[in-house]
PDB file of C-alpha atoms in Angstrom:
ATOM      1  CA  MET A   1      37.121 -58.086  26.628  1.00  0.00           C
ATOM      2  CA  ALA A   2      37.352 -61.480  24.943  1.00  0.00           C
ATOM      3  CA  LEU A   3      36.138 -63.347  21.882  1.00  0.00           C
ATOM      4  CA  GLY A   4      34.110 -66.504  22.206  1.00  0.00           C
ATOM      5  CA  VAL A   5      35.091 -69.561  20.190  1.00  0.00           C
ATOM      6  CA  ILE A   6      32.760 -72.533  19.851  1.00  0.00           C
ATOM      7  CA  THR A   7      34.227 -75.719  18.409  1.00  0.00           C
ATOM      8  CA  GLY A   8      32.604 -79.001  17.511  1.00  0.00           C
ATOM      9  CA  SER A   9      33.232 -82.532  16.290  1.00  0.00           C
ATOM     10  CA  GLY A  10      36.935 -83.312  16.110  1.00  0.00           C
ATOM     11  CA  THR A  11      38.066 -80.052  17.715  1.00  0.00           C
ATOM     12  CA  TYR A  12      37.618 -80.504  21.425  1.00  0.00           C
ATOM     13  CA  SER A  13      40.443 -78.129  22.313  1.00  0.00           C
ATOM     14  CA  LEU A  14      42.314 -75.359  20.513  1.00  0.00           C
ATOM     15  CA  PRO A  15      45.906 -76.314  19.593  1.00  0.00           C
ATOM     16  CA  GLY A  16      48.171 -73.695  21.132  1.00  0.00           C
ATOM     17  CA  PHE A  17      45.533 -72.441  23.563  1.00  0.00           C
ATOM     18  CA  ASP A  18      47.220 -70.908  26.608  1.00  0.00           C
ATOM     19  CA  GLY A  19      44.814 -71.254  29.473  1.00  0.00           C
ATOM     20  CA  GLY A  20      43.204 -73.474  32.006  1.00  0.00           C
ATOM     21  CA  SER A  21      40.877 -76.397  31.614  1.00  0.00           C
ATOM     22  CA  ALA A  22      37.162 -75.909  31.172  1.00  0.00           C
ATOM     23  CA  GLU A  23      35.412 -74.570  34.259  1.00  0.00           C
ATOM     24  CA  PRO A  24      31.685 -74.689  35.008  1.00  0.00           C
ATOM     25  CA  VAL A  25      29.779 -71.439  34.579  1.00  0.00           C
ATOM     26  CA  ALA A  26      26.346 -71.285  36.176  1.00  0.00           C
ATOM     27  CA  THR A  27      23.644 -69.649  34.066  1.00  0.00           C
ATOM     28  CA  GLU A  28      19.888 -69.335  34.171  1.00  0.00           C
ATOM     29  CA  TRP A  29      19.830 -72.137  31.589  1.00  0.00           C
ATOM     30  CA  GLY A  30      22.089 -74.561  33.391  1.00  0.00           C
ATOM     31  CA  GLU A  31      25.801 -75.055  33.569  1.00  0.00           C
ATOM     32  CA  ALA A  32      28.211 -74.406  30.701  1.00  0.00           C
ATOM     33  CA  LEU A  33      31.855 -75.450  30.541  1.00  0.00           C
ATOM     34  CA  VAL A  34      34.129 -72.611  29.408  1.00  0.00           C
ATOM     35  CA  SER A  35      37.912 -72.414  29.098  1.00  0.00           C
ATOM     36  CA  THR A  36      39.441 -68.968  29.589  1.00  0.00           C
ATOM     37  CA  GLY A  37      42.839 -68.097  28.166  1.00  0.00           C
ATOM     38  CA  ARG A  38      44.828 -66.698  25.257  1.00  0.00           C
ATOM     39  CA  PHE A  39      44.951 -67.880  21.671  1.00  0.00           C
ATOM     40  CA  ALA A  40      46.881 -66.151  18.885  1.00  0.00           C
ATOM     41  CA  GLY A  41      47.479 -63.213  21.203  1.00  0.00           C
ATOM     42  CA  VAL A  42      43.764 -62.723  21.855  1.00  0.00           C
ATOM     43  CA  ASP A  43      41.745 -63.230  25.030  1.00  0.00           C
ATOM     44  CA  VAL A  44      39.445 -66.164  24.334  1.00  0.00           C
ATOM     45  CA  LEU A  45      36.465 -67.884  25.937  1.00  0.00           C
ATOM     46  CA  HIS A  46      36.363 -71.394  24.478  1.00  0.00           C
ATOM     47  CA  VAL A  47      33.366 -73.715  24.483  1.00  0.00           C
ATOM     48  CA  SER A  48      33.643 -77.284  23.184  1.00  0.00           C
ATOM     49  CA  ARG A  49      30.055 -78.141  22.174  1.00  0.00           C
ATOM     50  CA  HIS A  50      30.439 -81.878  22.481  1.00  0.00           C
ATOM     51  CA  GLY A  51      33.176 -82.077  25.117  1.00  0.00           C
ATOM     52  CA  GLU A  52      36.310 -84.204  25.135  1.00  0.00           C
ATOM     53  CA  GLY A  53      35.515 -87.659  23.848  1.00  0.00           C
ATOM     54  CA  HIS A  54      32.336 -86.360  22.207  1.00  0.00           C
ATOM     55  CA  VAL A  55      30.330 -87.042  25.348  1.00  0.00           C
ATOM     56  CA  ARG A  56      27.454 -84.894  24.073  1.00  0.00           C
ATOM     57  CA  LEU A  57      25.765 -85.747  20.785  1.00  0.00           C
ATOM     58  CA  SER A  58      24.111 -82.902  18.901  1.00  0.00           C
ATOM     59  CA  ASN A  59      20.866 -83.532  20.782  1.00  0.00           C
ATOM     60  CA  HIS A  60      22.676 -83.161  24.113  1.00  0.00           C
ATOM     61  CA  VAL A  61      24.347 -79.776  23.462  1.00  0.00           C
ATOM     62  CA  THR A  62      23.235 -77.123  25.969  1.00  0.00           C
ATOM     63  CA  HIS A  63      22.941 -74.213  23.558  1.00  0.00           C
ATOM     64  CA  ARG A  64      21.220 -71.721  25.842  1.00  0.00           C
ATOM     65  CA  ALA A  65      23.706 -72.277  28.654  1.00  0.00           C
ATOM     66  CA  ASN A  66      26.668 -72.003  26.269  1.00  0.00           C
ATOM     67  CA  LEU A  67      25.576 -68.719  24.695  1.00  0.00           C
ATOM     68  CA  ALA A  68      24.403 -67.255  27.992  1.00  0.00           C
ATOM     69  CA  ALA A  69      27.774 -68.068  29.579  1.00  0.00           C
ATOM     70  CA  LEU A  70      29.708 -66.351  26.780  1.00  0.00           C
ATOM     71  CA  LYS A  71      27.525 -63.265  27.115  1.00  0.00           C
ATOM     72  CA  GLU A  72      27.765 -63.189  30.903  1.00  0.00           C
ATOM     73  CA  LEU A  73      31.563 -63.593  30.814  1.00  0.00           C
ATOM     74  CA  GLY A  74      31.850 -60.499  28.644  1.00  0.00           C
ATOM     75  CA  ALA A  75      32.441 -61.854  25.148  1.00  0.00           C
ATOM     76  CA  THR A  76      32.362 -59.061  22.577  1.00  0.00           C
ATOM     77  CA  GLY A  77      31.635 -61.526  19.771  1.00  0.00           C
ATOM     78  CA  ALA A  78      31.809 -65.228  18.988  1.00  0.00           C
ATOM     79  CA  ILE A  79      33.069 -67.408  16.162  1.00  0.00           C
ATOM     80  CA  ALA A  80      31.719 -70.934  15.769  1.00  0.00           C
ATOM     81  CA  VAL A  81      33.166 -73.699  13.611  1.00  0.00           C
ATOM     82  CA  THR A  82      31.431 -76.851  12.468  1.00  0.00           C
ATOM     83  CA  VAL A  83      32.176 -79.836  10.276  1.00  0.00           C
ATOM     84  CA  CYS A  84      29.376 -80.187   7.780  1.00  0.00           C
ATOM     85  CA  GLY A  85      27.903 -82.102   4.893  1.00  0.00           C
ATOM     86  CA  ALA A  86      27.964 -80.348   1.529  1.00  0.00           C
ATOM     87  CA  VAL A  87      24.582 -79.928  -0.165  1.00  0.00           C
ATOM     88  CA  ASP A  88      25.997 -77.819  -2.983  1.00  0.00           C
ATOM     89  CA  PRO A  89      28.017 -80.204  -5.200  1.00  0.00           C
ATOM     90  CA  GLY A  90      30.375 -77.339  -6.020  1.00  0.00           C
ATOM     91  CA  VAL A  91      31.769 -77.347  -2.470  1.00  0.00           C
ATOM     92  CA  GLU A  92      35.047 -79.254  -2.366  1.00  0.00           C
ATOM     93  CA  LEU A  93      35.579 -81.664   0.491  1.00  0.00           C
ATOM     94  CA  GLY A  94      38.218 -80.325   2.843  1.00  0.00           C
ATOM     95  CA  SER A  95      37.314 -76.699   2.090  1.00  0.00           C
ATOM     96  CA  LEU A  96      35.733 -74.019   4.262  1.00  0.00           C
ATOM     97  CA  VAL A  97      32.535 -72.017   3.906  1.00  0.00           C
ATOM     98  CA  CYS A  98      32.081 -68.682   5.686  1.00  0.00           C
ATOM     99  CA  PHE A  99      28.289 -68.595   5.903  1.00  0.00           C
ATOM    100  CA  ASP A 100      26.184 -65.492   5.386  1.00  0.00           C
ATOM    101  CA  ASP A 101      22.661 -66.927   5.641  1.00  0.00           C
ATOM    102  CA  LEU A 102      20.695 -69.431   7.714  1.00  0.00           C
ATOM    103  CA  HIS A 103      18.023 -72.064   7.037  1.00  0.00           C
ATOM    104  CA  PHE A 104      16.465 -73.165  10.331  1.00  0.00           C
ATOM    105  CA  LEU A 105      12.731 -73.422   9.741  1.00  0.00           C
ATOM    106  CA  ALA A 106      12.004 -75.602  12.769  1.00  0.00           C
ATOM    107  CA  ASN A 107      13.573 -73.018  15.111  1.00  0.00           C
ATOM    108  CA  ARG A 108      13.535 -75.571  17.909  1.00  0.00           C
ATOM    109  CA  LEU A 109      15.993 -76.982  20.399  1.00  0.00           C
ATOM    110  CA  ALA A 110      16.645 -80.703  20.649  1.00  0.00           C
ATOM    111  CA  ASP A 111      14.016 -81.146  23.376  1.00  0.00           C
ATOM    112  CA  GLY A 112      11.347 -79.745  21.050  1.00  0.00           C
ATOM    113  CA  SER A 113      11.049 -76.364  22.760  1.00  0.00           C
ATOM    114  CA  LEU A 114      11.325 -73.205  20.694  1.00  0.00           C
ATOM    115  CA  CYS A 115      14.825 -71.852  20.231  1.00  0.00           C
ATOM    116  CA  THR A 116      14.675 -68.686  22.292  1.00  0.00           C
ATOM    117  CA  PHE A 117      15.772 -67.201  25.580  1.00  0.00           C
ATOM    118  CA  TYR A 118      12.291 -65.691  25.934  1.00  0.00           C
ATOM    119  CA  ASP A 119      10.059 -68.518  27.127  1.00  0.00           C
ATOM    120  CA  THR A 120       8.340 -66.740  30.026  1.00  0.00           C
ATOM    121  CA  PRO A 121       5.401 -64.346  29.522  1.00  0.00           C
ATOM    122  CA  GLY A 122       6.127 -60.917  30.963  1.00  0.00           C
ATOM    123  CA  ASP A 123       9.917 -61.347  31.064  1.00  0.00           C
ATOM    124  CA  VAL A 124      11.224 -57.791  30.691  1.00  0.00           C
ATOM    125  CA  ARG A 125      13.902 -59.071  28.302  1.00  0.00           C
ATOM    126  CA  ARG A 126      11.369 -60.593  25.893  1.00  0.00           C
ATOM    127  CA  GLY A 127      11.439 -59.420  22.302  1.00  0.00           C
ATOM    128  CA  HIS A 128      11.650 -60.189  18.604  1.00  0.00           C
ATOM    129  CA  TRP A 129      15.056 -60.509  16.953  1.00  0.00           C
ATOM    130  CA  ILE A 130      14.676 -58.451  13.764  1.00  0.00           C
ATOM    131  CA  TYR A 131      17.547 -58.610  11.293  1.00  0.00           C
ATOM    132  CA  GLU A 132      18.540 -58.875   7.655  1.00  0.00           C
ATOM    133  CA  ASP A 133      21.807 -60.797   7.928  1.00  0.00           C
ATOM    134  CA  PRO A 134      22.364 -63.148  10.882  1.00  0.00           C
ATOM    135  CA  TYR A 135      26.167 -63.150  10.736  1.00  0.00           C
ATOM    136  CA  SER A 136      28.536 -60.330  11.695  1.00  0.00           C
ATOM    137  CA  PRO A 137      30.232 -58.601   8.705  1.00  0.00           C
ATOM    138  CA  PRO A 138      33.358 -57.591  10.705  1.00  0.00           C
ATOM    139  CA  LEU A 139      33.831 -61.151  11.993  1.00  0.00           C
ATOM    140  CA  ARG A 140      33.263 -62.572   8.515  1.00  0.00           C
ATOM    141  CA  ALA A 141      35.796 -60.126   7.054  1.00  0.00           C
ATOM    142  CA  ALA A 142      38.401 -61.185   9.621  1.00  0.00           C
ATOM    143  CA  LEU A 143      37.780 -64.847   8.813  1.00  0.00           C
ATOM    144  CA  LEU A 144      38.054 -64.324   5.054  1.00  0.00           C
ATOM    145  CA  ASP A 145      41.246 -62.275   5.402  1.00  0.00           C
ATOM    146  CA  GLY A 146      42.633 -64.820   7.844  1.00  0.00           C
ATOM    147  CA  ALA A 147      41.933 -67.677   5.449  1.00  0.00           C
ATOM    148  CA  ARG A 148      43.864 -65.924   2.708  1.00  0.00           C
ATOM    149  CA  GLU A 149      46.795 -65.364   5.059  1.00  0.00           C
ATOM    150  CA  ALA A 150      46.711 -68.970   6.254  1.00  0.00           C
ATOM    151  CA  GLY A 151      46.452 -70.337   2.723  1.00  0.00           C
ATOM    152  CA  VAL A 152      43.267 -72.305   3.331  1.00  0.00           C
ATOM    153  CA  THR A 153      40.459 -72.529   0.787  1.00  0.00           C
ATOM    154  CA  ILE A 154      37.289 -70.732   1.834  1.00  0.00           C
ATOM    155  CA  ARG A 155      34.050 -69.799   0.111  1.00  0.00           C
ATOM    156  CA  ASP A 156      32.779 -66.298   0.793  1.00  0.00           C
ATOM    157  CA  GLY A 157      29.103 -66.789   1.519  1.00  0.00           C
ATOM    158  CA  GLY A 158      26.698 -69.673   1.671  1.00  0.00           C
ATOM    159  CA  CYS A 159      23.529 -70.728   3.430  1.00  0.00           C
ATOM    160  CA  TYR A 160      23.962 -72.859   6.534  1.00  0.00           C
ATOM    161  CA  GLY A 161      21.246 -75.461   6.954  1.00  0.00           C
ATOM    162  CA  HIS A 162      20.507 -76.694  10.462  1.00  0.00           C
ATOM    163  CA  VAL A 163      19.234 -80.266  10.627  1.00  0.00           C
ATOM    164  CA  ASP A 164      18.166 -82.269  13.652  1.00  0.00           C
ATOM    165  CA  GLY A 165      20.397 -85.133  14.669  1.00  0.00           C
ATOM    166  CA  PRO A 166      21.825 -87.316  15.672  1.00  0.00           C
ATOM    167  CA  ARG A 167      20.901 -89.198  12.485  1.00  0.00           C
ATOM    168  CA  PHE A 168      22.030 -87.997   9.067  1.00  0.00           C
ATOM    169  CA  ASN A 169      19.477 -86.954   6.444  1.00  0.00           C
ATOM    170  CA  THR A 170      17.651 -88.815   3.705  1.00  0.00           C
ATOM    171  CA  LYS A 171      18.053 -88.041   0.020  1.00  0.00           C
ATOM    172  CA  ALA A 172      14.546 -86.560  -0.068  1.00  0.00           C
ATOM    173  CA  GLU A 173      15.322 -84.242   2.843  1.00  0.00           C
ATOM    174  CA  ILE A 174      18.536 -83.086   1.194  1.00  0.00           C
ATOM    175  CA  ARG A 175      16.711 -82.413  -2.088  1.00  0.00           C
ATOM    176  CA  GLY A 176      14.367 -80.118  -0.192  1.00  0.00           C
ATOM    177  CA  LEU A 177      17.250 -78.269   1.422  1.00  0.00           C
ATOM    178  CA  ALA A 178      19.040 -77.926  -1.910  1.00  0.00           C
ATOM    179  CA  ALA A 179      15.891 -76.428  -3.427  1.00  0.00           C
ATOM    180  CA  ALA A 180      15.875 -73.862  -0.609  1.00  0.00           C
ATOM    181  CA  GLY A 181      19.438 -72.828  -1.480  1.00  0.00           C
ATOM    182  CA  VAL A 182      21.259 -74.512   1.408  1.00  0.00           C
ATOM    183  CA  THR A 183      25.010 -74.857   0.865  1.00  0.00           C
ATOM    184  CA  ALA A 184      25.900 -77.256   3.684  1.00  0.00           C
ATOM    185  CA  VAL A 185      24.321 -78.796   6.758  1.00  0.00           C
ATOM    186  CA  SER A 186      25.189 -79.774  10.296  1.00  0.00           C
ATOM    187  CA  GLN A 187      23.326 -80.358  13.549  1.00  0.00           C
ATOM    188  CA  THR A 188      24.325 -77.638  16.004  1.00  0.00           C
ATOM    189  CA  ALA A 189      24.809 -74.117  14.655  1.00  0.00           C
ATOM    190  CA  GLY A 190      21.197 -73.111  14.021  1.00  0.00           C
ATOM    191  CA  PRO A 191      20.398 -72.588  17.709  1.00  0.00           C
ATOM    192  CA  GLU A 192      23.773 -70.922  18.266  1.00  0.00           C
ATOM    193  CA  THR A 193      23.039 -68.391  15.528  1.00  0.00           C
ATOM    194  CA  VAL A 194      19.567 -67.574  16.832  1.00  0.00           C
ATOM    195  CA  LEU A 195      20.560 -67.367  20.491  1.00  0.00           C
ATOM    196  CA  ALA A 196      23.570 -65.192  19.706  1.00  0.00           C
ATOM    197  CA  GLY A 197      21.197 -62.887  17.857  1.00  0.00           C
ATOM    198  CA  GLU A 198      18.814 -62.690  20.801  1.00  0.00           C
ATOM    199  CA  ALA A 199      21.762 -62.078  23.132  1.00  0.00           C
ATOM    200  CA  GLN A 200      22.949 -59.278  20.813  1.00  0.00           C
ATOM    201  CA  LEU A 201      26.290 -61.080  20.540  1.00  0.00           C
ATOM    202  CA  PRO A 202      28.004 -60.587  17.155  1.00  0.00           C
ATOM    203  CA  PHE A 203      28.434 -64.041  15.659  1.00  0.00           C
ATOM    204  CA  ALA A 204      30.077 -65.741  12.689  1.00  0.00           C
ATOM    205  CA  LEU A 205      30.010 -69.335  11.481  1.00  0.00           C
ATOM    206  CA  VAL A 206      32.495 -71.328   9.415  1.00  0.00           C
ATOM    207  CA  GLY A 207      31.933 -74.833   8.105  1.00  0.00           C
ATOM    208  CA  TYR A 208      34.420 -77.457   6.915  1.00  0.00           C
ATOM    209  CA  ALA A 209      33.042 -79.931   4.387  1.00  0.00           C
ATOM    210  CA  THR A 210      33.711 -83.514   5.420  1.00  0.00           C
ATOM    211  CA  ASP A 211      31.239 -85.308   3.157  1.00  0.00           C
ATOM    212  CA  TYR A 212      28.552 -84.852   0.546  1.00  0.00           C
ATOM    213  CA  ALA A 213      25.068 -85.142   1.963  1.00  0.00           C
ATOM    214  CA  ASN A 214      22.929 -88.056   0.813  1.00  0.00           C
ATOM    215  CA  GLY A 215      22.100 -87.919  -2.884  1.00  0.00           C
ATOM    216  CA  VAL A 216      24.386 -85.010  -3.753  1.00  0.00           C
ATOM    217  CA  GLN A 217      26.794 -87.320  -5.603  1.00  0.00           C
ATOM    218  CA  LYS A 218      26.098 -90.587  -7.378  1.00  0.00           C
ATOM    219  CA  GLU A 219      28.126 -92.450  -4.772  1.00  0.00           C
ATOM    220  CA  PRO A 220      28.000 -91.670  -1.041  1.00  0.00           C
ATOM    221  CA  THR A 221      31.084 -90.342   0.692  1.00  0.00           C
ATOM    222  CA  PRO A 222      32.831 -93.300   2.367  1.00  0.00           C
ATOM    223  CA  VAL A 223      32.619 -93.202   6.150  1.00  0.00           C
ATOM    224  CA  ALA A 224      36.418 -93.553   6.256  1.00  0.00           C
ATOM    225  CA  THR A 225      36.741 -90.329   4.253  1.00  0.00           C
ATOM    226  CA  LEU A 226      34.297 -88.568   6.560  1.00  0.00           C
ATOM    227  CA  LEU A 227      36.309 -89.591   9.619  1.00  0.00           C
ATOM    228  CA  GLU A 228      39.639 -88.656   8.017  1.00  0.00           C
ATOM    229  CA  LEU A 229      38.351 -85.186   7.198  1.00  0.00           C
ATOM    230  CA  ILE A 230      36.866 -84.667  10.654  1.00  0.00           C
ATOM    231  CA  ALA A 231      40.321 -85.404  12.056  1.00  0.00           C
ATOM    232  CA  ALA A 232      41.938 -83.059   9.525  1.00  0.00           C
ATOM    233  CA  SER A 233      39.521 -80.231  10.360  1.00  0.00           C
ATOM    234  CA  THR A 234      41.220 -79.468  13.675  1.00  0.00           C
ATOM    235  CA  ASP A 235      44.399 -78.264  11.994  1.00  0.00           C
ATOM    236  CA  VAL A 236      42.513 -76.281   9.344  1.00  0.00           C
ATOM    237  CA  PHE A 237      40.286 -74.554  11.903  1.00  0.00           C
ATOM    238  CA  SER A 238      43.328 -73.816  14.075  1.00  0.00           C
ATOM    239  CA  LYS A 239      45.208 -72.215  11.155  1.00  0.00           C
ATOM    240  CA  LEU A 240      42.166 -70.161  10.229  1.00  0.00           C
ATOM    241  CA  LEU A 241      41.449 -68.930  13.758  1.00  0.00           C
ATOM    242  CA  ARG A 242      45.103 -68.225  14.476  1.00  0.00           C
ATOM    243  CA  ALA A 243      45.248 -65.914  11.454  1.00  0.00           C
ATOM    244  CA  ALA A 244      41.753 -64.452  11.763  1.00  0.00           C
ATOM    245  CA  MET A 245      41.302 -63.644  15.420  1.00  0.00           C
ATOM    246  CA  PRO A 246      44.034 -60.989  15.697  1.00  0.00           C
ATOM    247  CA  ARG A 247      42.343 -59.271  12.734  1.00  0.00           C
ATOM    248  CA  VAL A 248      39.033 -58.800  14.525  1.00  0.00           C
ATOM    249  CA  ASP A 249      38.350 -55.123  15.173  1.00  0.00           C
ATOM    250  CA  GLU A 250      36.351 -55.428  18.366  1.00  0.00           C
ATOM    251  CA  ALA A 251      35.467 -51.728  18.233  1.00  0.00           C
ATOM    252  CA  ALA A 252      33.672 -52.353  14.926  1.00  0.00           C
ATOM    253  CA  LEU A 253      31.572 -55.238  16.236  1.00  0.00           C
ATOM    254  CA  ALA A 254      27.855 -54.620  16.466  1.00  0.00           C
ATOM    255  CA  PRO A 255      24.864 -56.910  17.014  1.00  0.00           C
ATOM    256  CA  ALA A 256      23.058 -58.320  13.997  1.00  0.00           C
ATOM    257  CA  GLY A 257      19.824 -56.360  13.776  1.00  0.00           C
ATOM    258  CA  ILE A 258      17.889 -55.409  16.885  1.00  0.00           C
ATOM    259  CA  VAL A 259      15.834 -57.089  19.565  1.00  0.00           C
ATOM    260  CA  TYR A 260      12.578 -55.180  19.825  1.00  0.00           C
ATOM    261  CA  ARG A 261      11.620 -55.299  23.498  1.00  0.00           C
ATOM    262  CA  PHE A 262       8.026 -54.469  24.350  1.00  0.00           C
ATOM    263  CA  HIS A 263       8.808 -52.884  27.688  1.00  0.00           C
ATOM    264  CA  ASP A 264      10.661 -50.167  25.731  1.00  0.00           C
ATOM    265  CA  ALA A 265       7.570 -49.327  23.686  1.00  0.00           C
TER     266      ALA A 265
END
């Protein structure tokens, strides 16, 4: 039994992780690189979305392989972290958001295909993911309690907005997302959320605000500030996860909603 951890820009490894280097895991959706070990006294399966040196941009991330590998290796749940651009001007840079909702209207992977494991007619696994809340309450509770213990600022709740990269967004696009109630945006966690749901893998997502999205403030966030905060995020995420992961009650974890499979009808 292990927890999956997915990290992104700036956090290519977990400080204090006791385990081996990333090893290839073959899946139906291609190869994923997963590190197996211990972190904060917990068995962990770690995936670095972008890889050391950021070799994969957001449009190169192999989401289906990553989530399939975690499921196949026996993860009981997964926590993902992402640096993000604040759409809500009330979000302080350098603070965390523990998301409880998702805005991902396109529902597509970077290659333009629909974001689903079920792309073959007649596949016995095919189904509709039906849910109210996409993120796991027990995982969110552990993250919020862990943040308090670690002394890091975190917002309880917010809508994660997935945007396609690798470019950043225009002011007009951000205005539309703000009108939809989006709190912060990044370019990778929409597919992770959906695929975890289809895989019936309890999932939680935390963002760290590194900049204000275009048009949120009168003046844009300097690129130097963005880069400084991306670098700082590694320590903040490490503190959070170190405090939160031992608090996860794996026995309480349950999938978000159901996948209605037609062969069961």
